PDB file of C-alpha atoms in Angstrom:
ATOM      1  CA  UNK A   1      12.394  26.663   8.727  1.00 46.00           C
ATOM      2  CA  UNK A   2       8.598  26.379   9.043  1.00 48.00           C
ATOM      3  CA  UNK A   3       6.957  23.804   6.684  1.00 48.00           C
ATOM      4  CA  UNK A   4       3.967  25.150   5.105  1.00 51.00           C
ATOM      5  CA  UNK A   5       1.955  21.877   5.002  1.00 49.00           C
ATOM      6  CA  UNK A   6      -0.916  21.377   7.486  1.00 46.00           C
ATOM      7  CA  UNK A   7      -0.885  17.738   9.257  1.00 46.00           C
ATOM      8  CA  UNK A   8      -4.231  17.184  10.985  1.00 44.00           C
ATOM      9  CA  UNK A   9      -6.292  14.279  12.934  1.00 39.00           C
ATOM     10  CA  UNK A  10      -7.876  11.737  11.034  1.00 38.00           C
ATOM     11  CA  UNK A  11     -11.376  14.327  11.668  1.00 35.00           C
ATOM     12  CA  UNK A  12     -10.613  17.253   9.553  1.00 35.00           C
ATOM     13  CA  UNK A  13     -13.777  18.720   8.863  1.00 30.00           C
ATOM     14  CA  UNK A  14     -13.307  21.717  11.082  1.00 31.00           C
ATOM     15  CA  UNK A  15     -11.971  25.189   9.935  1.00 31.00           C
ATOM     16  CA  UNK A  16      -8.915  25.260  11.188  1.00 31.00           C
ATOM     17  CA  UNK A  17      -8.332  23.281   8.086  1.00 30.00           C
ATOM     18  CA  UNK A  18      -8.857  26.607   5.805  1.00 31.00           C
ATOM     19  CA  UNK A  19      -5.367  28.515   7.401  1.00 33.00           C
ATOM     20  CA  UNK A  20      -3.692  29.283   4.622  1.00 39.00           C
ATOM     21  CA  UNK A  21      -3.294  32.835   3.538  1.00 46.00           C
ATOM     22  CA  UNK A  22      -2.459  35.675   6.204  1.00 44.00           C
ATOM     23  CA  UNK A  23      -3.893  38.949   5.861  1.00 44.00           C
ATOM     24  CA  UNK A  24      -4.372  38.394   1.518  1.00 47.00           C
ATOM     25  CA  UNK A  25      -6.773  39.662  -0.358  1.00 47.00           C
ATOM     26  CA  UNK A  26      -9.987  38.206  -2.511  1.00 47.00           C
ATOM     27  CA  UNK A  27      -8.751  36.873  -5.171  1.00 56.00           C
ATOM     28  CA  UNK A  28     -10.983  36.180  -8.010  1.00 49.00           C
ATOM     29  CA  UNK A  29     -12.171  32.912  -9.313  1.00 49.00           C
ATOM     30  CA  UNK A  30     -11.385  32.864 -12.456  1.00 51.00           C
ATOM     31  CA  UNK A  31      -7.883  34.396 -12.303  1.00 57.00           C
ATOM     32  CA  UNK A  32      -7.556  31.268  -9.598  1.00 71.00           C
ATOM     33  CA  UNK A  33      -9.460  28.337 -11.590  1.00 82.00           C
ATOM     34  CA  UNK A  34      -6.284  26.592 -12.325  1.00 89.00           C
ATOM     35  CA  UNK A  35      -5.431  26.203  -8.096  1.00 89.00           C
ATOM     36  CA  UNK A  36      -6.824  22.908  -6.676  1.00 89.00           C
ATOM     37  CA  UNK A  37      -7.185  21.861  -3.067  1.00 85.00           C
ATOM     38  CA  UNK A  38      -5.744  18.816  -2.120  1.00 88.00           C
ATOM     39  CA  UNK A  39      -6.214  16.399   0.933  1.00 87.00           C
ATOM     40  CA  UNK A  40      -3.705  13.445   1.255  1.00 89.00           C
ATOM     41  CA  UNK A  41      -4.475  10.788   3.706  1.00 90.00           C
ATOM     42  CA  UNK A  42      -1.707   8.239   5.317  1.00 88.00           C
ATOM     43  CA  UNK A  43      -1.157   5.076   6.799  1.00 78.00           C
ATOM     44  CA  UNK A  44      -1.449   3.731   9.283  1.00 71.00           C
ATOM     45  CA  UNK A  45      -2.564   6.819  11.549  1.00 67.00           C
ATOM     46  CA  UNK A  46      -4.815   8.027   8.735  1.00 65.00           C
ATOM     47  CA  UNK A  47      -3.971  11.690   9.293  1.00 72.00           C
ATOM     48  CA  UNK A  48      -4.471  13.912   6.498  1.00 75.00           C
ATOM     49  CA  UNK A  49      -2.331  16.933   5.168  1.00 77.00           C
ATOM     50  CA  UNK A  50      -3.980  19.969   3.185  1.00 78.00           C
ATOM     51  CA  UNK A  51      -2.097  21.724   0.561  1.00 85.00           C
ATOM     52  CA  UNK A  52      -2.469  23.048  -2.872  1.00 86.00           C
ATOM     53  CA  UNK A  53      -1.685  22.226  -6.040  1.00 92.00           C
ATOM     54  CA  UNK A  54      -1.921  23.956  -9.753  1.00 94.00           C
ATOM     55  CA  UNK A  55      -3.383  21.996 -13.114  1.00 96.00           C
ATOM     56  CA  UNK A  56      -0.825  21.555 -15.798  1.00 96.00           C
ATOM     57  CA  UNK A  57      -2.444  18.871 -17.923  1.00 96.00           C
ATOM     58  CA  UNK A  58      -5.828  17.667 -18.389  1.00 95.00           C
ATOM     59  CA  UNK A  59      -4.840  14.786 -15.900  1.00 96.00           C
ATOM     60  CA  UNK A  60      -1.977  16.380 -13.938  1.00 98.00           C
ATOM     61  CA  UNK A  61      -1.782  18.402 -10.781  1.00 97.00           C
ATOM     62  CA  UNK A  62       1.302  19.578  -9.599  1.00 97.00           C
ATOM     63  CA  UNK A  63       2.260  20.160  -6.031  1.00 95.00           C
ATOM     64  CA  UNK A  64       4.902  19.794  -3.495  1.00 92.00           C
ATOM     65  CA  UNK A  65       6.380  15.890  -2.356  1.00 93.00           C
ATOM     66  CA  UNK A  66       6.356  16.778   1.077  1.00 89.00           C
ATOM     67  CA  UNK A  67       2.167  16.754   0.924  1.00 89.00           C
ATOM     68  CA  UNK A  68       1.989  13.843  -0.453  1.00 92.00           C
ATOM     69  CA  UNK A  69       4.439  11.687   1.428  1.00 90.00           C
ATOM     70  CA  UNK A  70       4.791  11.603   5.251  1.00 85.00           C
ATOM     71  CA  UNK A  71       8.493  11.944   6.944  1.00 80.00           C
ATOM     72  CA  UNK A  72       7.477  10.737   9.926  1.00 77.00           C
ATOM     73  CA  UNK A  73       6.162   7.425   8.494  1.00 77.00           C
ATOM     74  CA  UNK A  74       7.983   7.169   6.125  1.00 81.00           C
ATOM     75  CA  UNK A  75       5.150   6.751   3.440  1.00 86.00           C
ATOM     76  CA  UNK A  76       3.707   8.149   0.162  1.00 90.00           C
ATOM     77  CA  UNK A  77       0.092   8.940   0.607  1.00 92.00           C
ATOM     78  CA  UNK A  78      -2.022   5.870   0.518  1.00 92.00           C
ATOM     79  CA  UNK A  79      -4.809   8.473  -1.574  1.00 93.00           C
ATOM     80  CA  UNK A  80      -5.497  12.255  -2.370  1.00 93.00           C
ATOM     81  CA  UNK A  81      -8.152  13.804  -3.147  1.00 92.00           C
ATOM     82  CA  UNK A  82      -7.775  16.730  -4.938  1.00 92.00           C
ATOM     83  CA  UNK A  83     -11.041  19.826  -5.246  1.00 86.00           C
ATOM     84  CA  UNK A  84     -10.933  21.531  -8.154  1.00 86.00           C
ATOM     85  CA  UNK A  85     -13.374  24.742  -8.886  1.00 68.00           C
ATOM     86  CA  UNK A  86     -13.730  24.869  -5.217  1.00 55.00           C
ATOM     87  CA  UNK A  87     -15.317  28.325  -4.256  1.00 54.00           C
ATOM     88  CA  UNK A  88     -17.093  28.285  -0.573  1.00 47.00           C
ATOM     89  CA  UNK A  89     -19.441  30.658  -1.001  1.00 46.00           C
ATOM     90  CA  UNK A  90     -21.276  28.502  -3.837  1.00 49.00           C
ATOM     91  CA  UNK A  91     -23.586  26.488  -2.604  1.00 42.00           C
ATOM     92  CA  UNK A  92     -21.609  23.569  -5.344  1.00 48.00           C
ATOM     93  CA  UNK A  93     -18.123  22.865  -4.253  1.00 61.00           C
ATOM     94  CA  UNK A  94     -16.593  21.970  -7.192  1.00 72.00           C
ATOM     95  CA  UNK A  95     -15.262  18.674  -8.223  1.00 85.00           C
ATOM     96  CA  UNK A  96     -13.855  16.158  -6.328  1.00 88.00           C
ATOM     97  CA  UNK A  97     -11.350  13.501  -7.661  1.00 93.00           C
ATOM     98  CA  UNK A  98      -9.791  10.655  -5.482  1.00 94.00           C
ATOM     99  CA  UNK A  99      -6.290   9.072  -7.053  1.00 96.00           C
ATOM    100  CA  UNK A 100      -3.225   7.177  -5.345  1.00 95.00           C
ATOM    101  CA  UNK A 101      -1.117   7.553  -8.503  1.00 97.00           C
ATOM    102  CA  UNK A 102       1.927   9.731  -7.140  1.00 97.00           C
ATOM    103  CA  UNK A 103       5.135  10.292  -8.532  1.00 97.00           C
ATOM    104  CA  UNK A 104       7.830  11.855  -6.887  1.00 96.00           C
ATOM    105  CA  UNK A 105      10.787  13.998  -7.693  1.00 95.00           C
ATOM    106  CA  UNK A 106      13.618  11.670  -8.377  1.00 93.00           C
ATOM    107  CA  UNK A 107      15.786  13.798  -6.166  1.00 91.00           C
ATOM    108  CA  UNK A 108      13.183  14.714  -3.486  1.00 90.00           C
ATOM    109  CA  UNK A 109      15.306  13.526   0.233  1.00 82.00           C
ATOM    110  CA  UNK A 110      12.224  13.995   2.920  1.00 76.00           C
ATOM    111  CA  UNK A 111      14.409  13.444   5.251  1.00 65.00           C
ATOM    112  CA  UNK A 112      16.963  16.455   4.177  1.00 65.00           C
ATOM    113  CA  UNK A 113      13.790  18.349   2.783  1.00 61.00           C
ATOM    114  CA  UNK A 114      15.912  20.115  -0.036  1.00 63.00           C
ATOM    115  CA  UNK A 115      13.247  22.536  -1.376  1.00 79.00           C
ATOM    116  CA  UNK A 116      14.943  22.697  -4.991  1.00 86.00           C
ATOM    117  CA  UNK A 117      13.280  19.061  -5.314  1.00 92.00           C
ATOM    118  CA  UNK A 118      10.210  19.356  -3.818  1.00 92.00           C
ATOM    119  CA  UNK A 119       7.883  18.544  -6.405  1.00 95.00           C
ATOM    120  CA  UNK A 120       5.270  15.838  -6.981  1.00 97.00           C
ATOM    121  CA  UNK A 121       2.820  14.672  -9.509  1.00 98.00           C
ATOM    122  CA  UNK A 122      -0.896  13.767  -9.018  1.00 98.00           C
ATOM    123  CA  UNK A 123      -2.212  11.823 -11.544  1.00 98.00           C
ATOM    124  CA  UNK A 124      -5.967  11.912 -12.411  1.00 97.00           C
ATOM    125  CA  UNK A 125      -7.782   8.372 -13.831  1.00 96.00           C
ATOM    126  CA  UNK A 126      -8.766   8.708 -17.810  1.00 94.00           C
ATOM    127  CA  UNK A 127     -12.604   8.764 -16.884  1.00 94.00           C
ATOM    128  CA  UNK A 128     -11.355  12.230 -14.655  1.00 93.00           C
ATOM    129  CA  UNK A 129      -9.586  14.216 -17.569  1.00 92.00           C
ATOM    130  CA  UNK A 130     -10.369  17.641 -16.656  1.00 90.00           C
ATOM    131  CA  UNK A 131     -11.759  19.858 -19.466  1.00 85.00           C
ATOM    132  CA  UNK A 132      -9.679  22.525 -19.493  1.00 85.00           C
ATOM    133  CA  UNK A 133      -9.624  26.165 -21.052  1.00 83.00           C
ATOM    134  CA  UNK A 134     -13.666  25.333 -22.768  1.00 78.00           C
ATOM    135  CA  UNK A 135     -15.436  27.888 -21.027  1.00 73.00           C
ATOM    136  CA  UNK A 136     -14.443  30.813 -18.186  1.00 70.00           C
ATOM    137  CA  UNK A 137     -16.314  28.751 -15.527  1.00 70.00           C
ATOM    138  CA  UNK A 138     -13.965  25.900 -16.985  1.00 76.00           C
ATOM    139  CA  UNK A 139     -10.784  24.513 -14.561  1.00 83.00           C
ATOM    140  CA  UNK A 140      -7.896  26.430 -16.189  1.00 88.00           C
ATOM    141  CA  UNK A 141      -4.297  25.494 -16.786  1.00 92.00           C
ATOM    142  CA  UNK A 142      -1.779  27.174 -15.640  1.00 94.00           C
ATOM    143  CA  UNK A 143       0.700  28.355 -18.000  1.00 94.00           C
ATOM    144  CA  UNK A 144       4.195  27.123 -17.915  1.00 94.00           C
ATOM    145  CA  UNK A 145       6.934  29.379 -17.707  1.00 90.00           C
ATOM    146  CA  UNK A 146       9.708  29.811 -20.915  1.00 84.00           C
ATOM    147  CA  UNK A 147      12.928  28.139 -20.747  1.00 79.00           C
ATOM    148  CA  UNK A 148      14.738  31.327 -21.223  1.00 80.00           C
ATOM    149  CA  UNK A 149      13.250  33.214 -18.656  1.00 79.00           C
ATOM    150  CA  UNK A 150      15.210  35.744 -17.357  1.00 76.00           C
ATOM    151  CA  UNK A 151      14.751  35.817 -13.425  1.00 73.00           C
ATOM    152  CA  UNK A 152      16.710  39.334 -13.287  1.00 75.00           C
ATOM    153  CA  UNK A 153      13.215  40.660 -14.179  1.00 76.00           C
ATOM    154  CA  UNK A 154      10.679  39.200 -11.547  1.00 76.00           C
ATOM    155  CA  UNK A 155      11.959  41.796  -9.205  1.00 73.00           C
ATOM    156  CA  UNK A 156       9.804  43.958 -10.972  1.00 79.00           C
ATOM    157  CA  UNK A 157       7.134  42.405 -12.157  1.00 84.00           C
ATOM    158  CA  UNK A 158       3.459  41.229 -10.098  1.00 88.00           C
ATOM    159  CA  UNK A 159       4.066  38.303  -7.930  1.00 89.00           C
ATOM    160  CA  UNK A 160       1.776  36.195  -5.517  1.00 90.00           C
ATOM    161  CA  UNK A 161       0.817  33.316  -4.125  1.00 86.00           C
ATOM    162  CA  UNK A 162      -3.011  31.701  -4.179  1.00 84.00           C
ATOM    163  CA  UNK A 163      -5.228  29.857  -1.621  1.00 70.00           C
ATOM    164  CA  UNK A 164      -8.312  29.530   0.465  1.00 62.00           C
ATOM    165  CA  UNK A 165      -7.339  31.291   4.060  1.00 49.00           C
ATOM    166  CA  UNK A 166      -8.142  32.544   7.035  1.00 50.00           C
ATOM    167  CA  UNK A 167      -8.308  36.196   7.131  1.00 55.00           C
ATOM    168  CA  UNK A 168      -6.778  39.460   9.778  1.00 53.00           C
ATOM    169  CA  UNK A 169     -10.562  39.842  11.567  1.00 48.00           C
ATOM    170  CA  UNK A 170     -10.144  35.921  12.286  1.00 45.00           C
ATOM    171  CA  UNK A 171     -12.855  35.070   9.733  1.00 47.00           C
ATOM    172  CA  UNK A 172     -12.872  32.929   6.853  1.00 45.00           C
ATOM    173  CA  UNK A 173     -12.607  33.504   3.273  1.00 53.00           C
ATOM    174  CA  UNK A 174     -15.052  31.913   1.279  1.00 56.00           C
ATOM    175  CA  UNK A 175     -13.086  32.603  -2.193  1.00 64.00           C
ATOM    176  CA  UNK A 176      -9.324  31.871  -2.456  1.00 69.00           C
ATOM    177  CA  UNK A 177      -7.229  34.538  -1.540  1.00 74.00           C
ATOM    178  CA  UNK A 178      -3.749  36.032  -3.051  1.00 79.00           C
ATOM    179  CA  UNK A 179      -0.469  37.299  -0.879  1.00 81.00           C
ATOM    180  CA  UNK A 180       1.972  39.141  -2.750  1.00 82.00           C
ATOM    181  CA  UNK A 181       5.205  38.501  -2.973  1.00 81.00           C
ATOM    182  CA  UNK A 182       8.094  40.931  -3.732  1.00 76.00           C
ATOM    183  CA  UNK A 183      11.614  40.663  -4.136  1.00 81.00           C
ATOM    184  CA  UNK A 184      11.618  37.332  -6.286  1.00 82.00           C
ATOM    185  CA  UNK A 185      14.883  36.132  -6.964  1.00 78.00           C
ATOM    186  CA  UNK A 186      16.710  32.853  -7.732  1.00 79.00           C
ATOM    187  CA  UNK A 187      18.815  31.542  -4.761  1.00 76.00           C
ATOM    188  CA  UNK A 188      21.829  28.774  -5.444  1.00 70.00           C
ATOM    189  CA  UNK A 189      21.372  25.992  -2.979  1.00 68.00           C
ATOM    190  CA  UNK A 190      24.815  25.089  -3.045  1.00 59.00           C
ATOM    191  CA  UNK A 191      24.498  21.879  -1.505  1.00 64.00           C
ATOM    192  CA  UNK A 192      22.248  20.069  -3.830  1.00 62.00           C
ATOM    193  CA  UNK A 193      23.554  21.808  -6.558  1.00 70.00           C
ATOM    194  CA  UNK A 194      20.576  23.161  -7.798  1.00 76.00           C
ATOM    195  CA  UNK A 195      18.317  26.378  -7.412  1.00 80.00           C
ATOM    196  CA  UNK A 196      15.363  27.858  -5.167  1.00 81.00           C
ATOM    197  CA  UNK A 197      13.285  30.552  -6.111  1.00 84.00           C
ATOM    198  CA  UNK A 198      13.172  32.951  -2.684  1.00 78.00           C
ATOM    199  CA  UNK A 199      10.795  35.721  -2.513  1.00 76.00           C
ATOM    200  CA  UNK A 200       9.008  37.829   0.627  1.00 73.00           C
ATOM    201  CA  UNK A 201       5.536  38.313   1.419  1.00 67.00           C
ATOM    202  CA  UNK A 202       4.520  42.232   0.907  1.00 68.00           C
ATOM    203  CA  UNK A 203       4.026  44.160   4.113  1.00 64.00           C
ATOM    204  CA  UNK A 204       1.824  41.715   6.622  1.00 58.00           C
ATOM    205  CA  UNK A 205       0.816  39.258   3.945  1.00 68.00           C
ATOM    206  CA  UNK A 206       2.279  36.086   4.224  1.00 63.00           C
ATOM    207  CA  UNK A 207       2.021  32.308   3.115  1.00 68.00           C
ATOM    208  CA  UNK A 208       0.811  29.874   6.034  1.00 68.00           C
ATOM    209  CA  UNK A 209       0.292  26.066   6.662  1.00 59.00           C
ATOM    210  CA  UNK A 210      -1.762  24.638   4.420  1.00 69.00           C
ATOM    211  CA  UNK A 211      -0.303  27.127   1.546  1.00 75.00           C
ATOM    212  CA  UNK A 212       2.544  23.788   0.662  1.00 83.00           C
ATOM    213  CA  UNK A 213       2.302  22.514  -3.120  1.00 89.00           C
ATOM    214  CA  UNK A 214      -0.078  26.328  -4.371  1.00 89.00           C
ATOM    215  CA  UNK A 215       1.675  28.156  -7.017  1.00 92.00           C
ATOM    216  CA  UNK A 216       4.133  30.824  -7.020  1.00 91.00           C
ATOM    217  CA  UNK A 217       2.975  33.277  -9.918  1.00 92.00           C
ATOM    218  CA  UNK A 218       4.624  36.421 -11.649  1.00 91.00           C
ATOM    219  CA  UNK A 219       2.429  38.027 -14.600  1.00 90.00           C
ATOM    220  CA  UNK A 220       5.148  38.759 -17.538  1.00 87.00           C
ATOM    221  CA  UNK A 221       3.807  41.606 -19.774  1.00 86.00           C
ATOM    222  CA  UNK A 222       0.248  41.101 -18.068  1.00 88.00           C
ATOM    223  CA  UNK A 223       0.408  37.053 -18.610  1.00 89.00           C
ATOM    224  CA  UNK A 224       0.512  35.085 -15.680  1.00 92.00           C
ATOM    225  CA  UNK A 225       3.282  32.407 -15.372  1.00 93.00           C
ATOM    226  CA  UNK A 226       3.456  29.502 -13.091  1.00 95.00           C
ATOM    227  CA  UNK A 227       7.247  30.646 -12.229  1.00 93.00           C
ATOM    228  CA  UNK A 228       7.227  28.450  -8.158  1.00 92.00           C
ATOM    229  CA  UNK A 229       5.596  25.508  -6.352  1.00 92.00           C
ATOM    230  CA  UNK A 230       5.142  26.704  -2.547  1.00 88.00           C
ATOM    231  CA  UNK A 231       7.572  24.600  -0.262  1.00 85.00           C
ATOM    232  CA  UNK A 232       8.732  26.526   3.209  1.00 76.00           C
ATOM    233  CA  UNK A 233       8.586  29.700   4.775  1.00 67.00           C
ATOM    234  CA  UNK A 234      11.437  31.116   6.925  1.00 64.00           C
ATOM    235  CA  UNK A 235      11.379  33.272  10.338  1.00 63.00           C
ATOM    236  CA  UNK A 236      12.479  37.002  10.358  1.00 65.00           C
ATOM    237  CA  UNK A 237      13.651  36.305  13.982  1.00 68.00           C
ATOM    238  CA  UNK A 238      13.431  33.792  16.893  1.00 68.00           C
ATOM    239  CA  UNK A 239       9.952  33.074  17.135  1.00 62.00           C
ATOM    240  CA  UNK A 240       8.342  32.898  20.756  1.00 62.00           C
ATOM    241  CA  UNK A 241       8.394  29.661  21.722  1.00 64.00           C
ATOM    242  CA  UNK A 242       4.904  30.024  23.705  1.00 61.00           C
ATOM    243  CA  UNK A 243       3.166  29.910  20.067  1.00 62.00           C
ATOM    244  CA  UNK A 244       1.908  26.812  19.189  1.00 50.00           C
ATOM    245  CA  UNK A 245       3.738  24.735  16.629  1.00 51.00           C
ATOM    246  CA  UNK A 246       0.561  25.125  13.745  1.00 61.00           C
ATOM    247  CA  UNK A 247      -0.241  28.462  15.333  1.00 55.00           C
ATOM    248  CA  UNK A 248      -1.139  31.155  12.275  1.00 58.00           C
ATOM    249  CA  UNK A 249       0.669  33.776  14.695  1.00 58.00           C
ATOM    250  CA  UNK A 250       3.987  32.100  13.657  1.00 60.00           C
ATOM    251  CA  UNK A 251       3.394  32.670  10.071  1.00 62.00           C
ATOM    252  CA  UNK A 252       3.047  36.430  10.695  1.00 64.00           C
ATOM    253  CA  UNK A 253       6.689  36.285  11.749  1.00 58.00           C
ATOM    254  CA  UNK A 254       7.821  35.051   8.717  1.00 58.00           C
ATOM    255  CA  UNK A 255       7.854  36.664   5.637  1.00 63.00           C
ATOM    256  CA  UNK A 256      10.442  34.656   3.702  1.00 73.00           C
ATOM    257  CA  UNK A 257       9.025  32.013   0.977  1.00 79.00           C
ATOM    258  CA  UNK A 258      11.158  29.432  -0.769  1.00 83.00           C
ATOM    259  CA  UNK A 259       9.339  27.430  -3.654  1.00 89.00           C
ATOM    260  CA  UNK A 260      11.143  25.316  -6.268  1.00 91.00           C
ATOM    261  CA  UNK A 261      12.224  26.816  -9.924  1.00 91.00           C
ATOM    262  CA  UNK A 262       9.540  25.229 -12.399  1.00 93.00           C
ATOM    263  CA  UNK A 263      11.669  26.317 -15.145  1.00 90.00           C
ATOM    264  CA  UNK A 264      14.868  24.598 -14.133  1.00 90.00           C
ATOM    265  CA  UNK A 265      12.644  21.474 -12.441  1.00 93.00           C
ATOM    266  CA  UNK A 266      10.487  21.203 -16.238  1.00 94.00           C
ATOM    267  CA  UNK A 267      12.920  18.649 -18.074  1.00 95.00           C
ATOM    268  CA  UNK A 268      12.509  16.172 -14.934  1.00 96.00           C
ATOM    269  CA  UNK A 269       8.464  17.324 -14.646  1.00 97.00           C
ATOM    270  CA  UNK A 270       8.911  16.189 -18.489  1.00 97.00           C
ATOM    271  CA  UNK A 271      10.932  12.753 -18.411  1.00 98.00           C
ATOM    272  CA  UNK A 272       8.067  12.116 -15.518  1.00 98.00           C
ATOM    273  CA  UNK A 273       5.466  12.487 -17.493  1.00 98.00           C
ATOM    274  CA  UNK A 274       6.860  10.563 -20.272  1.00 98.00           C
ATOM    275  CA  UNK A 275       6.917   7.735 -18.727  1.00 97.00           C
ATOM    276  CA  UNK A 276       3.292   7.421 -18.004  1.00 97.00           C
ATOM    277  CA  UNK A 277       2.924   8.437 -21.464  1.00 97.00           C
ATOM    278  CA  UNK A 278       1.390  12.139 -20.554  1.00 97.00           C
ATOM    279  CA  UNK A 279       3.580  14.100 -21.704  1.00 97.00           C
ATOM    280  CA  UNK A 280       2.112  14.950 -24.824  1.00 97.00           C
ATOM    281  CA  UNK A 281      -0.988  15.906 -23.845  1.00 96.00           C
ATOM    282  CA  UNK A 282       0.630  18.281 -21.441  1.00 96.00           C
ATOM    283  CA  UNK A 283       2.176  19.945 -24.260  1.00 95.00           C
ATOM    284  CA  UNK A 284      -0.724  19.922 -26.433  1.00 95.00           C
ATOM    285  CA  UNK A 285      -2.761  21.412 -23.513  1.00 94.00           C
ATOM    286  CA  UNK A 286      -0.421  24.641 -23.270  1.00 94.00           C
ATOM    287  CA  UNK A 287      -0.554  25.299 -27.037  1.00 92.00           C
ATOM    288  CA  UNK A 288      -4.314  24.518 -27.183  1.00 91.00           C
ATOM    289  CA  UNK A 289      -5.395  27.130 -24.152  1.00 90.00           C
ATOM    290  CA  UNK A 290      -2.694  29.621 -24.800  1.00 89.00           C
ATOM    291  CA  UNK A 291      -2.571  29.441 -28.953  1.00 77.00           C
ATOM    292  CA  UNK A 292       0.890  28.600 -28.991  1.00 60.00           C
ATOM    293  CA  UNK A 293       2.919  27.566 -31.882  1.00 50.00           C
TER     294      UNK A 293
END
């Protein structure tokens, strides 16, 4: 199992921070505005882990627990900052938010890693509420998946995976990037009693470190749902032990993704939200930016 978050020195200003996508493709910034970047910092070592995360309220970003709370010492992240509208080839980066209001998956086991639970809230201040779905150069939110969605049919349909990556000629991207990913399915994890969402990344394109907590979308009829939350990649085959640990070259060698199902996850993403009293606005939010009734 290869964990797809990135766990750097306290200095993290250098590029190496931007591996995320192998070998995707441009992807544009609108069809991405509802992707943030996220940097969580921990105690006592201060290192920092970079990840993604997708908007699903105006003060809500949802990502994976294992970037925002550290297995090795045993701690939630003491802050995060999360980048929204980020686009490196704009001389503006975006916004920047900082927060240390977390909230874990009830079930989420760091220790035992179970990918079916590994979700986590970030929760913006009132003064940040994002204004979402006002104008095309607005953040976006991403659009929640049915509760009778039939998985039998993302086989077929457009999947991929979003973020801001390094790409096959060794350069950097300066707008995020998508992977595709075929052969979505949803996997019983028998032991936890639950279920993972397990898909492959098309031909060379793969998810890499730094791609933890991005979404997993499929476009249904031409309308993109927010159907996974990244969480691990798997190997095809022993991997050479001679490549480094956070090496790229070890993502190439694994095309298997795992992310958790949003759609069975939802009713404990809901009871969470409840009680901080945002769930309503979450639900007013998808009906507002996607007319629903």
């Amino acid at each position: 199992v290869i964990y797809l978050l990135l766990l750097l020195a306290p200095t993290i200003l250098a590029d190496s921070r931007w591996k995320r996508v192998v070998h995707g493709f441009p992807q544009p910034w609108v069809a991405a505005a509802a992707v943030v970047s996220i940097e969580s910092s921990f105690p006592p070592e201060r290192s920092v882990s970079l990840c993604g995360g997708t908007i699903i309220a105006p003060r809500v970003v949802l990502t994976a627990a294992h970037c925002v709370f550290h297995e090795t010492a045993h701690a939630i992240a003491s802050s995060v900052r999360v980048r929204v509208a980020f686009n490196r080839t704009s001389s503006r980066e975006g916004n920047s938010y900082l927060t240390n209001d977390i909230l874990l998956h009830p079930e989420y086991i760091p220790a035992r890693f179970p990918a079916a639970f590994d979700l986590a809230l970030i929760l913006l201040s009132a003064k940040n509420e994002l204004p979402l779905c006002e104008f095309v150069t607005s953040p976006q939110l991403a659009r929640l998946p049915p509760s009778k969605l039939d998985f039998a049919r993302l086989s077929r349909e457009y999947c991929y995976i979003v973020g801001w990556g390094k790409m096959e000629n060794d350069q950097y991207s300066g707008v995020p990037q998508h992977a595709n990913i075929v052969n979505v399915s949803e996997t019983a994890d028998y032991h936890f009693r639950a279920t993972i969402i397990e898909g492959k990344g098309e031909g060379a394109q793969r998810a890499c470190f730094g791609d933890s907590g991005g979404p997993l979308i499929c476009e249904i009829n031409q309308i993109p749902y927010l159907i996974g939350v990244n969480s691990e990649i798997y190997p095809d085959n022993n991997i050479d032990g001679s490549i480094p640990p956070e090496s790229s070259r070890r993502c190439q060698f694994s095309s298997r993704l795992h992310a958790v199902d949003i759609r069975k996850q939802m009713p404990t993403v809901k009871a969470m939200l409840a009680s901080r009293g945002l769930l309503k606005a979450m639900d007013e939010s998808q009906k507002g930016c996607f007319n629903q009734q």
